[in-house]
Structures are given as C-alpha cells and as structure tokens.
Short mmCIF file of C-alpha atoms in Angstrom, two decimals:
data_model
loop_
_atom_site.label_atom_id
_atom_site.label_comp_id
_atom_site.label_asym_id
_atom_site.label_seq_id
_atom_site.Cartn_x
_atom_site.Cartn_y
_atom_site.Cartn_z
CA MET A 1 -25.74 22.63 -19.28
CA GLY A 2 -22.56 20.84 -19.59
CA THR A 3 -20.82 17.91 -19.77
CA PHE A 4 -17.92 17.33 -16.91
CA ALA A 5 -15.35 14.20 -17.00
CA PHE A 6 -13.94 13.28 -13.83
CA LYS A 7 -11.15 10.67 -14.34
CA MET A 8 -9.30 8.93 -12.20
CA PRO A 9 -7.81 10.55 -9.51
CA ASP A 10 -3.28 9.90 -8.42
CA ILE A 11 -4.32 8.64 -5.83
CA GLY A 12 -1.11 7.25 -3.89
CA GLU A 13 2.57 7.67 -4.51
CA GLY A 14 3.86 5.00 -7.19
CA VAL A 15 0.06 3.67 -7.84
CA VAL A 16 -0.83 3.61 -11.08
CA GLU A 17 -4.64 1.77 -10.69
CA GLY A 18 -6.94 0.95 -8.72
CA GLU A 19 -9.78 -1.59 -8.59
CA VAL A 20 -14.29 -0.28 -7.98
CA VAL A 21 -14.69 -1.68 -4.71
CA GLU A 22 -18.27 -0.17 -4.78
CA TRP A 23 -19.94 2.54 -6.29
CA MET A 24 -21.77 4.41 -4.25
CA VAL A 25 -23.55 6.23 -7.01
CA ALA A 26 -25.81 5.33 -10.10
CA VAL A 27 -27.20 7.42 -13.27
CA GLY A 28 -29.38 9.58 -12.63
CA ASP A 29 -28.28 10.63 -9.18
CA THR A 30 -28.20 13.76 -8.34
CA VAL A 31 -24.97 14.22 -5.86
CA LYS A 32 -22.85 17.80 -4.77
CA GLU A 33 -19.17 18.23 -4.39
CA ASP A 34 -16.82 15.88 -1.62
CA ASP A 35 -19.88 13.51 -2.09
CA PRO A 36 -18.15 10.36 -1.82
CA ILE A 37 -18.75 8.52 -4.87
CA LEU A 38 -16.54 5.20 -5.74
CA SER A 39 -14.30 3.18 -3.09
CA VAL A 40 -11.10 2.23 -4.89
CA MET A 41 -8.31 -0.31 -3.33
CA THR A 42 -4.75 -0.04 -5.10
CA ASP A 43 -2.60 -2.21 -3.20
CA LYS A 44 -1.92 -0.27 -0.36
CA ALA A 45 -4.92 0.54 0.33
CA THR A 46 -9.07 1.15 0.43
CA VAL A 47 -9.90 4.80 -0.95
CA GLU A 48 -12.58 6.38 -1.04
CA ILE A 49 -12.97 8.65 -3.82
CA PRO A 50 -15.59 12.59 -3.38
CA SER A 51 -17.38 13.79 -6.18
CA PRO A 52 -15.62 17.13 -7.83
CA VAL A 53 -18.47 18.93 -8.53
CA ASP A 54 -22.17 19.33 -8.22
CA GLY A 55 -24.23 17.47 -10.42
CA LYS A 56 -26.09 15.09 -11.86
CA VAL A 57 -23.89 11.84 -12.58
CA THR A 58 -24.59 10.95 -16.66
CA ARG A 59 -21.98 7.65 -16.54
CA VAL A 60 -20.32 5.62 -14.50
CA VAL A 61 -17.22 3.24 -16.45
CA GLY A 62 -16.20 0.15 -14.68
CA GLU A 63 -18.35 -2.39 -12.31
CA ALA A 64 -17.21 -4.02 -8.52
CA GLY A 65 -13.63 -5.89 -9.74
CA ASP A 66 -12.99 -3.95 -12.86
CA ILE A 67 -9.62 -1.95 -12.79
CA LEU A 68 -9.14 1.43 -13.61
CA PRO A 69 -5.87 2.55 -15.02
CA VAL A 70 -5.32 6.30 -13.21
CA GLY A 71 -6.36 8.86 -15.64
CA VAL A 72 -9.16 7.35 -17.46
CA VAL A 73 -12.68 8.78 -16.76
CA CYS A 74 -14.37 6.70 -14.47
CA ILE A 75 -17.20 9.04 -14.36
CA GLU A 76 -19.09 12.27 -16.41
CA PHE A 77 -22.08 14.35 -14.61
CA GLU A 78 -24.37 16.70 -16.30
CA VAL A 79 -23.22 20.42 -14.47
CA ASP A 80 -24.26 23.76 -14.27
CA GLY A 81 -22.39 25.93 -17.47
CA ALA A 82 -19.47 24.70 -19.82
CA GLY A 83 -17.95 21.63 -17.80
CA ASN A 84 -15.17 20.37 -19.18
CA ALA A 85 -15.53 18.37 -22.22
CA SER A 86 -18.16 17.04 -24.96
CA ALA A 87 -20.47 13.92 -24.11
CA SER A 88 -18.67 12.73 -26.77
CA GLU A 89 -15.26 13.10 -26.16
CA ALA A 90 -15.91 12.73 -22.09
CA VAL A 91 -15.00 8.57 -21.96
CA PRO A 92 -12.53 6.47 -24.57
CA ALA A 93 -13.95 4.04 -27.31
CA LYS A 94 -13.37 1.15 -25.62
CA GLU A 95 -11.59 -0.02 -27.87
CA GLU A 96 -8.95 2.46 -26.44
CA ALA A 97 -9.33 0.60 -22.94
CA PRO A 98 -10.25 -3.29 -23.31
CA ALA A 99 -9.84 -3.75 -19.30
CA VAL A 100 -12.36 -1.46 -18.23
CA LYS A 101 -16.12 -2.08 -18.97
CA GLU A 102 -18.44 0.16 -19.20
CA GLU A 103 -21.95 0.90 -17.25
CA VAL A 104 -24.55 2.62 -19.21
CA ALA A 105 -28.01 3.82 -18.50
CA LYS A 106 -30.63 1.24 -19.49
CA ALA A 107 -34.22 1.45 -18.83
CA PRO A 108 -35.29 -2.12 -16.16
CA ALA A 109 -36.60 -4.67 -18.58
CA ALA A 110 -39.36 -4.56 -16.09
CA PRO A 111 -41.03 -2.24 -14.37
CA ALA A 112 -39.47 -1.37 -10.81
CA PRO A 113 -41.31 -3.31 -7.71
CA ALA A 114 -43.42 -0.75 -5.22
CA PRO A 115 -41.66 0.81 -2.57
CA ALA A 116 -41.59 -1.02 0.81
CA PRO A 117 -43.51 0.22 2.82
CA ALA A 118 -42.45 3.42 4.68
CA PRO A 119 -40.71 2.74 8.39
CA ALA A 120 -42.07 5.05 10.89
CA PRO A 121 -40.46 7.63 11.45
CA ALA A 122 -38.97 7.53 8.11
CA PRO A 123 -34.94 9.13 8.14
CA ALA A 124 -35.76 10.27 4.38
CA ALA A 125 -37.91 9.77 1.07
CA ALA A 126 -36.91 5.67 0.59
CA VAL A 127 -35.39 4.80 -2.66
CA ALA A 128 -36.73 1.61 -4.43
CA ARG A 129 -33.86 -0.65 -5.77
CA ALA A 130 -34.37 -2.26 -8.64
CA PRO A 131 -34.06 -6.14 -8.67
CA GLY A 132 -30.75 -7.87 -8.33
CA THR A 133 -29.70 -4.90 -7.33
CA LYS A 134 -26.99 -5.31 -4.82
CA ALA A 135 -27.92 -3.25 -1.53
CA LEU A 136 -25.38 -0.16 -1.13
CA ALA A 137 -24.41 0.66 2.78
CA SER A 138 -21.21 1.66 4.80
CA PRO A 139 -19.28 -2.22 6.07
CA ALA A 140 -20.27 -0.29 9.73
CA VAL A 141 -23.81 -1.12 8.76
CA ARG A 142 -23.65 -4.18 6.97
CA GLN A 143 -21.79 -5.76 10.60
CA ARG A 144 -25.06 -3.89 12.79
CA ALA A 145 -27.32 -5.72 9.88
CA ARG A 146 -25.96 -8.48 10.51
CA GLU A 147 -25.75 -8.86 14.37
CA ALA A 148 -29.45 -8.58 13.86
CA ASN A 149 -29.90 -10.80 11.58
CA ILE A 150 -31.77 -8.64 8.57
CA SER A 151 -30.67 -8.71 5.43
CA LEU A 152 -30.49 -5.68 4.25
CA ASP A 153 -32.32 -6.27 1.10
CA HIS A 154 -35.27 -5.80 2.91
CA VAL A 155 -33.83 -3.11 4.35
CA ALA A 156 -35.27 0.70 2.17
CA GLY A 157 -32.43 3.30 2.09
CA SER A 158 -32.53 6.80 2.13
CA GLY A 159 -28.87 8.00 0.66
CA PRO A 160 -27.77 8.23 -2.75
CA ALA A 161 -28.45 4.66 -5.45
CA GLY A 162 -30.57 3.79 -1.94
CA ARG A 163 -27.32 3.76 -0.06
CA ILE A 164 -28.77 2.36 3.35
CA SER A 165 -27.57 4.80 6.84
CA HIS A 166 -28.19 3.81 10.27
CA ALA A 167 -30.64 5.72 10.26
CA ASP A 168 -33.22 3.69 7.67
CA LEU A 169 -31.65 0.94 9.34
CA ASP A 170 -32.84 2.25 12.79
CA ALA A 171 -36.64 2.51 11.11
CA HIS A 172 -36.21 -1.01 9.41
CA ILE A 173 -35.66 -2.14 13.28
CA ALA A 174 -38.21 0.09 14.72
CA GLY A 175 -41.12 -1.26 12.14
CA GLY A 176 -40.74 -4.81 13.61
CA ALA A 177 -39.55 -5.62 10.30
CA SER A 178 -36.49 -8.46 9.90
CA GLY A 179 -34.96 -9.93 7.22
CA ALA A 180 -35.27 -13.25 8.45
CA SER A 181 -38.18 -14.96 10.20
CA ARG A 182 -38.18 -15.11 13.95
CA SER A 183 -41.29 -16.13 14.65
CA ALA A 184 -40.80 -20.05 16.09
CA PRO A 185 -37.79 -22.04 18.29
CA VAL A 186 -35.19 -23.49 15.89
CA GLY A 187 -36.31 -27.12 17.53
CA ALA A 188 -39.78 -26.41 16.11
CA ARG A 189 -39.57 -25.81 12.74
CA ALA A 190 -39.75 -28.37 10.45
CA ARG A 191 -36.56 -29.85 8.74
CA VAL A 192 -36.46 -28.92 4.83
CA GLU A 193 -33.94 -30.14 2.42
CA LEU A 194 -31.86 -26.56 1.59
CA ASN A 195 -30.52 -26.02 -2.20
CA GLY A 196 -29.79 -23.09 -2.70
CA THR A 197 -26.39 -21.92 -3.32
CA GLU A 198 -24.87 -18.32 -3.46
CA ALA A 199 -21.94 -17.14 -6.47
CA ILE A 200 -19.35 -14.07 -4.39
CA LYS A 201 -17.86 -12.88 -6.24
CA VAL A 202 -14.26 -12.43 -5.02
CA ILE A 203 -13.30 -8.51 -5.72
CA GLY A 204 -11.65 -5.64 -3.57
CA LEU A 205 -9.95 -6.83 -0.45
CA ARG A 206 -10.25 -10.72 -1.04
CA ARG A 207 -8.97 -11.12 -4.10
CA LYS A 208 -6.03 -9.33 -3.19
CA ILE A 209 -5.48 -11.15 -0.01
CA ALA A 210 -6.63 -13.73 -2.83
CA ASP A 211 -3.15 -12.78 -4.59
CA SER A 212 -0.71 -12.21 -1.94
CA MET A 213 -1.57 -16.32 -0.63
CA ILE A 214 -0.73 -17.20 -3.49
CA ALA A 215 2.40 -15.03 -4.51
CA SER A 216 3.78 -15.91 -1.04
CA TYR A 217 2.87 -20.27 -1.06
CA SER A 218 3.43 -20.24 -4.23
CA THR A 219 7.27 -18.85 -4.14
CA ILE A 220 8.27 -18.96 -0.71
CA PRO A 221 9.31 -22.27 0.46
CA HIS A 222 7.86 -22.19 4.32
CA PHE A 223 9.03 -24.26 6.54
CA SER A 224 7.20 -23.83 10.30
CA TYR A 225 8.65 -24.44 13.97
CA PHE A 226 6.34 -24.72 17.03
CA GLU A 227 6.80 -24.16 20.63
CA GLU A 228 5.24 -23.63 24.15
CA VAL A 229 6.08 -20.96 26.16
CA ASP A 230 5.62 -20.53 30.50
CA VAL A 231 4.39 -17.37 30.85
CA THR A 232 3.19 -17.43 33.95
CA ALA A 233 5.68 -15.61 35.44
CA LEU A 234 4.65 -12.66 32.51
CA GLU A 235 0.86 -13.34 33.30
CA ASP A 236 1.81 -11.55 37.40
CA LEU A 237 4.08 -8.51 35.52
CA ARG A 238 1.15 -8.00 33.44
CA GLN A 239 -1.40 -8.05 35.69
CA HIS A 240 0.54 -6.18 38.02
CA LEU A 241 1.65 -3.36 35.21
CA ASN A 242 -2.03 -2.78 34.14
CA ALA A 243 -3.26 -2.23 37.78
CA THR A 244 -0.12 0.97 38.71
CA ARG A 245 -0.23 1.94 34.97
CA PRO A 246 0.35 5.29 34.04
CA GLU A 247 -2.77 7.63 33.72
CA GLY A 248 -4.12 7.38 29.50
CA ALA A 249 -2.14 4.35 28.83
CA PRO A 250 -3.73 1.54 27.47
CA LYS A 251 -4.06 -2.32 29.59
CA LEU A 252 -1.85 -4.21 28.14
CA THR A 253 -1.91 -7.66 26.19
CA TYR A 254 0.86 -10.23 25.36
CA LEU A 255 1.39 -7.91 21.91
CA PRO A 256 3.21 -5.69 23.80
CA PHE A 257 5.67 -8.05 25.52
CA ILE A 258 6.49 -10.44 22.22
CA MET A 259 6.59 -7.00 20.32
CA GLN A 260 9.62 -6.28 22.85
CA SER A 261 10.97 -9.69 22.73
CA LEU A 262 11.30 -9.12 19.15
CA VAL A 263 13.44 -6.63 19.19
CA LYS A 264 16.15 -7.89 21.50
CA ALA A 265 15.85 -11.49 19.68
CA LEU A 266 15.71 -9.90 15.97
CA ALA A 267 18.90 -7.97 17.40
CA LYS A 268 20.64 -10.52 17.54
CA SER A 269 19.10 -12.52 14.25
CA PRO A 270 18.99 -9.96 12.13
CA GLU A 271 19.14 -12.88 9.24
CA CYS A 272 14.88 -12.87 10.35
CA ASN A 273 14.39 -9.46 10.24
CA ALA A 274 14.87 -9.18 6.52
CA LEU A 275 13.04 -8.62 3.26
CA TYR A 276 14.10 -10.35 0.70
CA ASP A 277 13.66 -9.58 -3.16
CA ASP A 278 13.51 -12.85 -5.01
CA GLU A 279 13.99 -11.07 -8.80
CA ALA A 280 17.32 -9.39 -7.85
CA ASN A 281 18.34 -11.94 -5.63
CA VAL A 282 19.16 -9.70 -3.36
CA VAL A 283 17.80 -10.22 0.63
CA THR A 284 17.94 -6.42 2.49
CA ARG A 285 18.58 -6.63 6.51
CA HIS A 286 16.95 -3.66 7.94
CA GLU A 287 18.10 -2.27 11.44
CA ALA A 288 14.57 -0.91 11.64
CA ILE A 289 12.05 -3.33 13.45
CA ASN A 290 9.04 -2.48 11.96
CA LEU A 291 6.00 -4.84 13.56
CA GLY A 292 2.95 -5.46 11.09
CA ILE A 293 0.10 -6.31 13.23
CA ALA A 294 -1.63 -9.08 11.47
CA THR A 295 -5.34 -7.67 11.43
CA GLN A 296 -9.16 -9.10 11.27
CA THR A 297 -11.58 -6.13 10.11
CA ASP A 298 -14.95 -7.09 8.44
CA ARG A 299 -13.72 -6.06 5.41
CA GLY A 300 -10.46 -8.59 5.43
CA LEU A 301 -7.78 -8.95 6.67
CA PHE A 302 -5.16 -6.09 6.81
CA VAL A 303 -1.47 -6.04 8.65
CA PRO A 304 -0.88 -2.51 9.81
CA VAL A 305 2.61 -1.77 10.98
CA VAL A 306 4.39 -0.28 14.37
CA LYS A 307 7.66 1.38 13.19
CA HIS A 308 11.16 1.70 15.17
CA VAL A 309 9.24 -0.85 18.05
CA GLU A 310 13.20 -1.12 18.84
CA ALA A 311 12.14 3.25 20.07
CA MET A 312 9.91 2.22 22.33
CA ASP A 313 8.94 1.44 25.94
CA ILE A 314 6.15 -1.36 26.47
CA TRP A 315 3.92 1.34 27.18
CA GLN A 316 4.34 2.96 23.77
CA SER A 317 4.83 -0.05 21.77
CA ALA A 318 0.70 -0.95 23.33
CA SER A 319 -0.53 2.93 23.03
CA GLU A 320 1.09 2.93 18.19
CA MET A 321 -0.50 -1.22 18.47
CA VAL A 322 -3.96 0.49 19.84
CA ARG A 323 -3.72 3.02 17.12
CA VAL A 324 -3.05 1.56 14.16
CA THR A 325 -4.66 -1.83 14.80
CA SER A 326 -7.83 0.65 16.15
CA ALA A 327 -7.44 3.35 12.14
CA THR A 328 -7.69 -0.36 10.86
CA ARG A 329 -11.13 -1.72 11.96
CA ASP A 330 -12.64 1.41 11.70
CA GLY A 331 -11.21 2.22 7.85
CA LYS A 332 -9.18 4.80 8.67
CA ALA A 333 -5.48 3.43 8.24
CA GLY A 334 -4.07 5.67 5.97
CA VAL A 335 -1.39 3.97 3.29
CA ASP A 336 1.71 4.78 5.92
CA ASP A 337 -0.62 3.04 8.52
CA LEU A 338 -0.24 0.21 6.27
CA SER A 339 3.23 -0.33 4.77
CA GLY A 340 6.76 -0.38 5.63
CA SER A 341 6.98 -3.96 8.24
CA THR A 342 10.16 -6.54 8.34
CA PHE A 343 8.54 -8.47 10.32
CA THR A 344 5.45 -9.60 11.12
CA ILE A 345 2.77 -11.17 13.94
CA THR A 346 -0.20 -12.74 13.71
CA SER A 347 -2.27 -13.95 16.47
CA LEU A 348 -4.99 -15.80 17.37
CA GLY A 349 -6.80 -14.33 20.40
CA ARG A 350 -9.44 -16.38 22.05
CA LEU A 351 -9.94 -19.16 19.08
CA GLY A 352 -6.49 -20.43 20.55
CA GLY A 353 -5.80 -23.65 18.65
CA LEU A 354 -2.64 -25.19 19.57
CA GLY A 355 -0.47 -24.67 16.16
CA ALA A 356 -0.61 -23.12 12.96
CA THR A 357 1.37 -22.85 10.10
CA PRO A 358 0.84 -18.67 9.05
CA ILE A 359 2.09 -17.97 5.45
CA ILE A 360 4.76 -15.17 5.57
CA ASN A 361 3.77 -12.01 4.77
CA LYS A 362 5.77 -11.19 1.05
CA PRO A 363 9.12 -9.63 0.98
CA GLU A 364 9.38 -10.85 4.76
CA VAL A 365 11.14 -13.93 5.51
CA GLY A 366 9.12 -15.47 8.64
CA ILE A 367 6.10 -14.34 10.91
CA LEU A 368 5.70 -15.53 14.36
CA GLY A 369 2.29 -16.83 15.11
CA VAL A 370 0.30 -16.28 19.05
CA HIS A 371 -1.70 -18.73 20.47
CA ASN A 372 -4.36 -17.83 23.69
CA ALA A 373 -2.55 -18.63 26.87
CA THR A 374 -4.23 -21.12 29.19
CA ASP A 375 -3.71 -22.60 32.49
CA ARG A 376 -2.72 -26.65 32.06
CA ALA A 377 -1.53 -28.83 34.08
CA VAL A 378 3.00 -29.52 33.28
CA VAL A 379 5.64 -31.60 34.66
CA ARG A 380 8.32 -29.32 37.21
CA ASN A 381 10.90 -30.94 39.39
CA GLY A 382 9.14 -34.27 39.01
CA ALA A 383 5.80 -33.46 40.36
CA VAL A 384 2.93 -32.37 38.00
CA VAL A 385 1.94 -27.96 38.72
CA ILE A 386 -0.78 -26.41 37.09
CA ARG A 387 0.96 -23.06 34.82
CA ARG A 388 -0.11 -20.50 32.66
CA MET A 389 1.01 -21.67 28.99
CA MET A 390 1.57 -20.72 25.26
CA ASN A 391 2.00 -21.98 22.20
CA LEU A 392 3.77 -20.19 20.00
CA SER A 393 3.44 -21.22 15.78
CA SER A 394 6.26 -19.72 13.52
CA SER A 395 6.61 -19.41 9.24
CA TRP A 396 10.35 -19.00 7.41
CA ASP A 397 11.67 -18.62 4.20
CA HIS A 398 14.21 -21.47 3.75
CA ARG A 399 15.57 -19.88 0.87
CA VAL A 400 16.90 -16.96 4.03
CA VAL A 401 16.59 -18.67 6.61
CA ASP A 402 18.29 -21.28 7.93
CA GLY A 403 15.90 -24.58 10.36
CA HIS A 404 18.50 -22.90 12.64
CA ASP A 405 18.09 -19.75 12.71
CA GLY A 406 14.11 -20.11 12.51
CA ALA A 407 14.43 -22.11 16.32
CA THR A 408 16.68 -20.06 17.23
CA LEU A 409 15.10 -17.19 16.96
CA VAL A 410 11.58 -18.71 18.45
CA GLN A 411 14.52 -19.85 21.46
CA LEU A 412 15.25 -16.40 22.40
CA VAL A 413 11.24 -15.40 22.13
CA LYS A 414 10.57 -18.01 24.69
CA THR A 415 13.94 -16.99 26.83
CA TYR A 416 12.61 -13.44 27.40
CA LEU A 417 8.75 -14.18 27.78
CA GLU A 418 9.83 -16.86 30.36
CA ASN A 419 11.81 -14.44 31.79
CA PRO A 420 10.39 -10.78 31.72
CA ALA A 421 12.73 -9.17 33.86
CA THR A 422 15.20 -10.37 30.98
CA ILE A 423 13.18 -8.06 28.71
CA PHE A 424 13.52 -4.66 30.08
CA MET A 425 17.23 -5.24 30.82
#
C-alpha cells in the first residue's frame, strides 16, 4: 500500500486559489476514481473536483470557508501500489502553509449515536453521522427537503460520509418521518417563548457576494434614477409574438424586449456600456453589448451573461437568456457563462415593488432594475384609464456617468418600450 497526495488543481485561467465549499468525503471513506470529493469556489465559478484515484481517504486539509492555494496538497489517499509520496512528506507542515487549516482524523470523544431506524425500503446501508456533523447533500436534495418541511439532520444518508441522496430522502419520506412536527394545526398549539439562535458561518458564494457588495458600495458613489413605463402596447405585441412564435422558440417575457431596447439605447449612450478600472483610472467603453442577468439560485445570487446581444434578434436573445440562466440555476454554468458582462439587468419579477436601489456590478458603471408590470389607473388626455405599467430603477457610477447621462439612457429605454415597433427598426 502507498500514499497518494492530491494537490489543489489549476481550475481555471488566472485562478490561484479556491475556497472550500464542501468536502464530500471524510477520513476513512473509500472512493473510486472520478467520484466527487470536494466542491471549491473561485472568483469565477463553483467547481466540483473528482477523485484522481481509487483509494481510502486518510487525510483532508481545510474545512468549509478555508482558502486553499493551487498546488497545495488538499487530500491524501491510501492506494494500492507505491503511490506518489511518503506519508511524512505528502502534506506540508502548518508553518509552510499558515493559511490552511488541517483536519486530522480523531476518534470521537463520545460514542456515536445508534443508527437511525432503517427506512423501508432503504436504498443502501445508512451511514450514521457523528454528533454535530453537518448533513451532506446536494443543493437539489436540500431544496426538496425544504419544500417537504424535512430537516436533513434527521435523514440517514447512504453515500460517502453519510451524504444524502434523492433515494435516501425518498426512503425517509416513505417511512413517514419528518423533520418537523405536523401533528396539530398551528392554531391549536400553545404559544411558547423561543430563545434559540443559530450561528451561520459566512462562506462560499455568500461570502463572495458580501465581498463584492462591500467593494461595489464602498468604492462606487452610486446615484439612482427611477421611471415608470407604459407597456400596454408592448404587452399586446408580446402576446401576439408568443401566440405565433416559431417552433422551438421560448415564450417571451419582458426581458428580451428590454435587452433589445438596451442594445439601441447603449449604442447612443456608450458611456453607460463601460468598465471602470479605478486603480488605473481608465474607463473602457465597449462596442459589444454583453448583458449580465442577475439570477437567484438556491446557492445564492449569480450573474450569467448573454454576450453580443447586439448581434441577436428577439428570439435569439430570449433563447440565450434561458440557456445561461437555466444552466446557472442547475449549477452547470461554466466560467465563460458567468463572466464578461458590460452592463447588468436585475429583475425582481413577481416580487414587484415600486422601486429599489440596485448595487452596481463592479467594474461596470450602471445597472437597470426591472419591476413587475401591473394594471393601474393613470391619466391620459385628461381621462382616467387603465394601462399596464412597469417601474424601472437604475443605479450609476457618478464618477463616470453624469446624472443627465443616466437619465437619458433610461428615457431611451422607456421610449422604445412604449413604442415597441421602434425596437425593431
């Protein structure tokens, strides 16, 4: 038997380190080559790293939230044959890598709890987790559990390190178990004081979002501008195009029309389609219209990018938007899908709201917020009529975009949306 030391791989151009999001294995687990072992987040994407060998895990380095530089040993395996390193030299001493915390397998201080009663039917032998150990599961399994009001802490997993699969959750549900009491209606329960707290470590995407928001809001002097748009005529056109859309074409929402409006508006306001390097004091204006589409997922907020919208028609922009946002929600978006934007659209969709002050996606210089369209009573030609109205919120980097320029861009978008035929002229 030998020791195989696996180093953090180069997982993307220009990436020199990654944050540990989740270990999918633990010391003592036996894995096969290509089994997922580690989820790592970089500045550009979240990457799932597979096992390079068949073997038994003998050591892992780093825990959720730790930063591992490319090239540092992150895991050791006991393998058949000579391996690639001796056990004494595989993992550097802590003084050689002070930023990396080392997880060393230790016997638990107290005996492990008895395994949970085997559900029927069980997909595989259940693995009991040590007290205080976080339940391991994919985002999709966690979403299902939330929708079913089930705590994963009560579900036995059959995967490596007790990882919970869809089959494990199905078996748990089939057994009639639940993570929360459903024995009595809410109104019948006695009211009691609640004093519990939960400390949640800010790691992974949530930490990246926090860092990004701090960098944007603390360095960019924002100003915001609001406008309402009459989209009655646009709604009629949207309904007509959806009723006669080509085979295989996606159903049009308002966003593709807004994207096409921005193509025309940004061409007339190039100062708004730019990136600002505040260290070099250089503003780079772009001819390409690469629109970031802020997308909420069960893992947090991502901004996939529809590139070269200026070269697309309404159907192509709609199809590409569906592709990148769907891939992002499914966790399948690549680095290229999540980078390269020159301007961002953020939509609150059905949550609506009257207005917002969106934070600019640095190093861009502007962002457009879209609220839901509703029927309202408005005055037209001295009479009160019902029109379909939509609010727009925008924020701008006042170092680069003057108030007049930001307002002009929004007014151009308003004009195109209120006169939708001009979008295509």
